[in-house]
XYZ file of C-alpha atoms in Angstrom:
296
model
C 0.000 0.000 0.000
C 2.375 2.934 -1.376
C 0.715 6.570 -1.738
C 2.319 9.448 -3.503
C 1.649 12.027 -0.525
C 5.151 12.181 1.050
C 4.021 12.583 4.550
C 1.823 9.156 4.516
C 4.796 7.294 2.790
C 6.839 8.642 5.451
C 4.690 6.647 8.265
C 4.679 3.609 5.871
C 8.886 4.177 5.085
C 8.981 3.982 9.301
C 6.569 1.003 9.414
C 9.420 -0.910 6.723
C 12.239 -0.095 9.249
C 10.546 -1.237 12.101
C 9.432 -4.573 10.803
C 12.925 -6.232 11.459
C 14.049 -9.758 9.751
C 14.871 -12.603 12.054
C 18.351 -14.553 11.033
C 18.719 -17.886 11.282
C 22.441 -16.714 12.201
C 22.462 -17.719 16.489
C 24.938 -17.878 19.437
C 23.181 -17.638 22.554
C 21.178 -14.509 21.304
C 18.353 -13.751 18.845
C 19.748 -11.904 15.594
C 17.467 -8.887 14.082
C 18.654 -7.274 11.042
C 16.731 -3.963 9.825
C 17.012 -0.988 7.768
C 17.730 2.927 7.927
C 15.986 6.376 7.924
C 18.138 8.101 5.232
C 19.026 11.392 7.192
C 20.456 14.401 5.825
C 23.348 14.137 8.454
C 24.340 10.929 7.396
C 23.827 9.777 11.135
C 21.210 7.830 12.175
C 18.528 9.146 14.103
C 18.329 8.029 17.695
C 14.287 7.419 17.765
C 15.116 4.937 15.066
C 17.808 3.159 16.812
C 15.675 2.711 19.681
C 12.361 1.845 18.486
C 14.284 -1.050 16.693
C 15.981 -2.100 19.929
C 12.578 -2.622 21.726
C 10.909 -4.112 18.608
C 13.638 -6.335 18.862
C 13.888 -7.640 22.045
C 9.323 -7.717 22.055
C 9.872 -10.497 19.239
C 11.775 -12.352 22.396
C 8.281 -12.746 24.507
C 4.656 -13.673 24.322
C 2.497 -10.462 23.136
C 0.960 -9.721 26.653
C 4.163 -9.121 28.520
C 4.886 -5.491 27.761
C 7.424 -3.234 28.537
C 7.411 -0.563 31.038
C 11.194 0.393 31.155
C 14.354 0.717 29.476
C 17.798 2.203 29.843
C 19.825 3.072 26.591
C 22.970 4.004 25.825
C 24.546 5.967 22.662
C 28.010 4.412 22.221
C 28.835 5.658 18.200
C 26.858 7.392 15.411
C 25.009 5.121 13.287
C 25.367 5.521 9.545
C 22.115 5.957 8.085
C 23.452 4.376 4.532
C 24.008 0.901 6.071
C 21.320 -1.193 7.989
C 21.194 -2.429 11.664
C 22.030 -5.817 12.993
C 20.359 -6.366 16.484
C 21.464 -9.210 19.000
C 18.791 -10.237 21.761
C 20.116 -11.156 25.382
C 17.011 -13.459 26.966
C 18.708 -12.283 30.445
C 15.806 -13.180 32.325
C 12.528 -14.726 32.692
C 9.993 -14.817 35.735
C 6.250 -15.453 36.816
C 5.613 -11.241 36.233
C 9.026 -10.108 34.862
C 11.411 -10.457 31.911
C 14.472 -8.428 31.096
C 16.164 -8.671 27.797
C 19.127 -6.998 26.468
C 19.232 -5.593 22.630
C 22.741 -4.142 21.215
C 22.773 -2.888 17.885
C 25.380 -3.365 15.238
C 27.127 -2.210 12.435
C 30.123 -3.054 10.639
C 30.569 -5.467 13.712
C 30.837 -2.610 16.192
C 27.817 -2.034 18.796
C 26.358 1.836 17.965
C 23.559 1.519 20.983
C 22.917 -0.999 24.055
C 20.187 -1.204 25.693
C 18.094 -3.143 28.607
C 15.060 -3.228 29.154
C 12.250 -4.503 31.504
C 8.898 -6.161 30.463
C 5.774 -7.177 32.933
C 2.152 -8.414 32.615
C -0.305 -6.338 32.786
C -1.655 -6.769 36.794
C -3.517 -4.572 39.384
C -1.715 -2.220 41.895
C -1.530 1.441 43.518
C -2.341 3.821 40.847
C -1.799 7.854 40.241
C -0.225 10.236 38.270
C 0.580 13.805 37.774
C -1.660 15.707 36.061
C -1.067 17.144 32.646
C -0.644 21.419 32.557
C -4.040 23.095 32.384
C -3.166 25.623 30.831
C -1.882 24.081 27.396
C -3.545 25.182 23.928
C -4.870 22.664 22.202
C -3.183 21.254 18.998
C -5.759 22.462 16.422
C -5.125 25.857 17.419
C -1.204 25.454 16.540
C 0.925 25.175 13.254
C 2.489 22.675 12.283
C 6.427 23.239 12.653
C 7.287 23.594 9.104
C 4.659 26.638 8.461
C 6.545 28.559 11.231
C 10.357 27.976 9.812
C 9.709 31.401 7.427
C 13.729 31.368 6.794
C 14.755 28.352 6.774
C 16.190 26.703 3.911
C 13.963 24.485 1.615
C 15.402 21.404 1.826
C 15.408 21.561 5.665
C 11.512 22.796 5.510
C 11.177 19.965 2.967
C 12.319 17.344 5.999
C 10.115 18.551 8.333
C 7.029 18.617 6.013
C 7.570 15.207 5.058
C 8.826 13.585 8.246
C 6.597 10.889 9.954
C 5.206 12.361 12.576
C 3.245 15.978 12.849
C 5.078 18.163 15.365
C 3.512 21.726 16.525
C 5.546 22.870 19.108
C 3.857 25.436 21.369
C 7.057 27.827 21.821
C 8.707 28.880 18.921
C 10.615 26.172 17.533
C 14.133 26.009 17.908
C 14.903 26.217 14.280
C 16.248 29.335 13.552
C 16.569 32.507 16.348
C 13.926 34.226 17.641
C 12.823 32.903 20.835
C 14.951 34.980 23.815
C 13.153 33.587 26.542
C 15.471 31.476 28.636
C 13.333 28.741 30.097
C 14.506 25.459 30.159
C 10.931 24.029 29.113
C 8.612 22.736 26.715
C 5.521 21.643 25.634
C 5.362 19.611 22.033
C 2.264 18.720 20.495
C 2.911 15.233 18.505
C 1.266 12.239 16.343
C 2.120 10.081 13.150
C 0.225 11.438 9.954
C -1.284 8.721 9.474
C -2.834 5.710 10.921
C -1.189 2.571 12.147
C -2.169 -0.734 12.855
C -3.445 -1.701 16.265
C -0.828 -3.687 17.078
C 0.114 -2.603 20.922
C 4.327 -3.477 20.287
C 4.211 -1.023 17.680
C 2.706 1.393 18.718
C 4.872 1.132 22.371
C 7.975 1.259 19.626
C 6.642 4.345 17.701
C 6.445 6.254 21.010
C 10.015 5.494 21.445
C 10.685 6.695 18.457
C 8.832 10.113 19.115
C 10.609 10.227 22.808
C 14.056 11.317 21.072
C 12.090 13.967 19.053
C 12.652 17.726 20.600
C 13.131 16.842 23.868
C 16.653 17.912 23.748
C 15.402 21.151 23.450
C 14.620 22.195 26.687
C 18.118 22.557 27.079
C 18.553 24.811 24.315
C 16.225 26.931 25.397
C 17.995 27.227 28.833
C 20.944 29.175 27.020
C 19.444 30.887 24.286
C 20.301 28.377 21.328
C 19.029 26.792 18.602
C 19.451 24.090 15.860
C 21.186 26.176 13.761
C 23.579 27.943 16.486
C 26.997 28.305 14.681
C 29.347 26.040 16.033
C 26.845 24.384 17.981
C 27.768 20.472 18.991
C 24.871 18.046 19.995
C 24.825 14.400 20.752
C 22.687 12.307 22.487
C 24.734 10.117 25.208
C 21.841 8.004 26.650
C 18.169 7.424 27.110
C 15.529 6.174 29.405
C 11.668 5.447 29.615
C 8.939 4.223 31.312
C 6.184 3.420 29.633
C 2.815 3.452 32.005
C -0.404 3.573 30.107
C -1.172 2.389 26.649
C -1.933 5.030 24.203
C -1.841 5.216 20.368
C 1.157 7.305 18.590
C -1.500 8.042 15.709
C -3.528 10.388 17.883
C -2.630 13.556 19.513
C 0.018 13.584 22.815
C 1.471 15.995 24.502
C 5.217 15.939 25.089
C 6.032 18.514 28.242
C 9.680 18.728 28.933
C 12.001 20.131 31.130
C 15.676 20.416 31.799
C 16.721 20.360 36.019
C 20.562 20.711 35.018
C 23.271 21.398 32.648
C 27.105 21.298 33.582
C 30.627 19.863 31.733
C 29.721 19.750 28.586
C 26.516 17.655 29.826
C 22.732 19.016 29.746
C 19.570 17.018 31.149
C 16.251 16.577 29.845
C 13.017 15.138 30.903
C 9.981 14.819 29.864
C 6.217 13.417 30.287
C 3.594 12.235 27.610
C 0.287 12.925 27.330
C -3.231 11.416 25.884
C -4.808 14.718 24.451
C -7.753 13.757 27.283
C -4.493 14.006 30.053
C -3.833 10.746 30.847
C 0.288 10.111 31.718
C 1.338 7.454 29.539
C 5.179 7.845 29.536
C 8.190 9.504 31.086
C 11.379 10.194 29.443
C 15.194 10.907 30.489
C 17.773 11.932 28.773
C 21.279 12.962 28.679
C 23.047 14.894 25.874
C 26.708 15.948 25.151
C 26.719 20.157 24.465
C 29.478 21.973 23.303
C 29.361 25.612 22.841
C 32.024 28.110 21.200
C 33.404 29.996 24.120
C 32.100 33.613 24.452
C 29.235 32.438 22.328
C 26.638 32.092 25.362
């Protein structure tokens, strides 16, 4: 099912990358090999890397123990020309619990390692923090790439046709403009178009939106942006929890903030949203920032 609007084939181009081929190639792991985003940076994006990583290790275990957590780390850029070999760890099972550990390869080098934690679903304590009241709704926002006036077409081109519909509710980080330092967010966010029920993917697909922006809040703290000459960002590691099911096809809300920033180091986190305010992830993350001196 191809269509010639480049934002649906988009969805359907990340739907091919996340439905990963299982090798007959074994040691004492399960062996994963999938494809690449092309990105104009040549590196892979993280989101991808991720998502891949849990699809992975899901193929491990029976379709009603989900995950709820998992700890990632960014060890080299990926190159977004090659594919993605992904070994599977079956570290543990229990009764409730099962922990699995996914590394991802290329050119026989791990680029990202991950574990992660999967339970079925049982009854407990229950609350949550509530989402901000005071949050305009998406509908009454632009999308990103009819607020980039500036910005060069191919860039505007890559937002435009990107997967997944982003209307940030400050200015987007872009190009200047925005000279309120606040390290925090909101992002609006959803694929453009509809995918299939299955649960695992849409957990995955909400990993892949977690890496989206939410290095941003940062940024923000200091003034910067995307384009800030001489400007150095790299994602170092990654963590989520994943509490309440929720479809990636439908409107959440990504609030972020950023407690600290110091050696070179910033940190971000961030909760997710049902459009109706029900919590249904948080997010952590670490990035490497480098500034020119006398820049800031």
């Amino acid at each position: 099912m191809s269509t010639e609007n480049p934002a649906v084939r988009s969805v359907e181009r990340l739907l091919e990358v996340l439905d990963l081929d299982f090798t007959q190639a074994r040691t004492t792991e399960d062996i994963f090999v999938g494809d690449s985003h092309p990105m104009p940076t040549g590196r892979i994006y993280g989101g991808q890397v991720l998502a891949q990583s849990l699809i992975a290790a899901e193929r491990t275990l029976p379709e009603d123990r989900a995950v709820h957590s998992m700890h990632g780390y960014f060890l080299r850029p990926g190159d977004a020309s090659q594919g993605i070999t992904i070994a599977v760890d079956r570290i543990h099972d229990g009764r409730s619990f099962s922990t699995r550990r996914s590394q991802a390869y290329q050119n026989g080098v791990p680029i990202f390692s991950m574990i992660a934690s999967f339970q079925d679903e049982g009854p407990g304590v229950e609350h949550a923090e509530p989402m901000p009241s005071d949050v305009p709704a998406p509908d009454t926002l632009l999308p990103d790439e009819e607020r980039v006036n500036g910005l060069a077409g191919g860039a505007r081109r890559m937002l435009s046709e990107r997967a997944a519909d982003i209307r940030h509710i400050e200015q987007p980080l872009y190009l200047p403009g925005d000279a309120d330092r606040t390290p925090r967010q909101g992002v609006w966010m959803r694929l453009r178009s509809p995918l299939p029920d299955d649960p695992r993917l849409h957990r995955a697909a909400l990993a892949y939106l977690s890496d989206m922006s939410i290095q941003e809040s940062i940024l923000r703290a200091h003034g910067l942006f995307w384009s800030f000459p001489g400007l150095k960002v790299a994602s170092l590691d990654h963590a989520m929890w994943w509490h309440r099911a929720a479809r990636v096809d439908e409107w959440l809300l990504y609030v972020q903030e950023s407690p600290n920033a110091r050696g070179g180091r910033g940190l971000a986190t961030g909760r997710i949203y049902t459009q109706d305010g029900v919590l249904v992830a948080s997010v952590a993350q670490e990035i490497m920032i480098r500034v020119p001196e006398g820049t800031e």
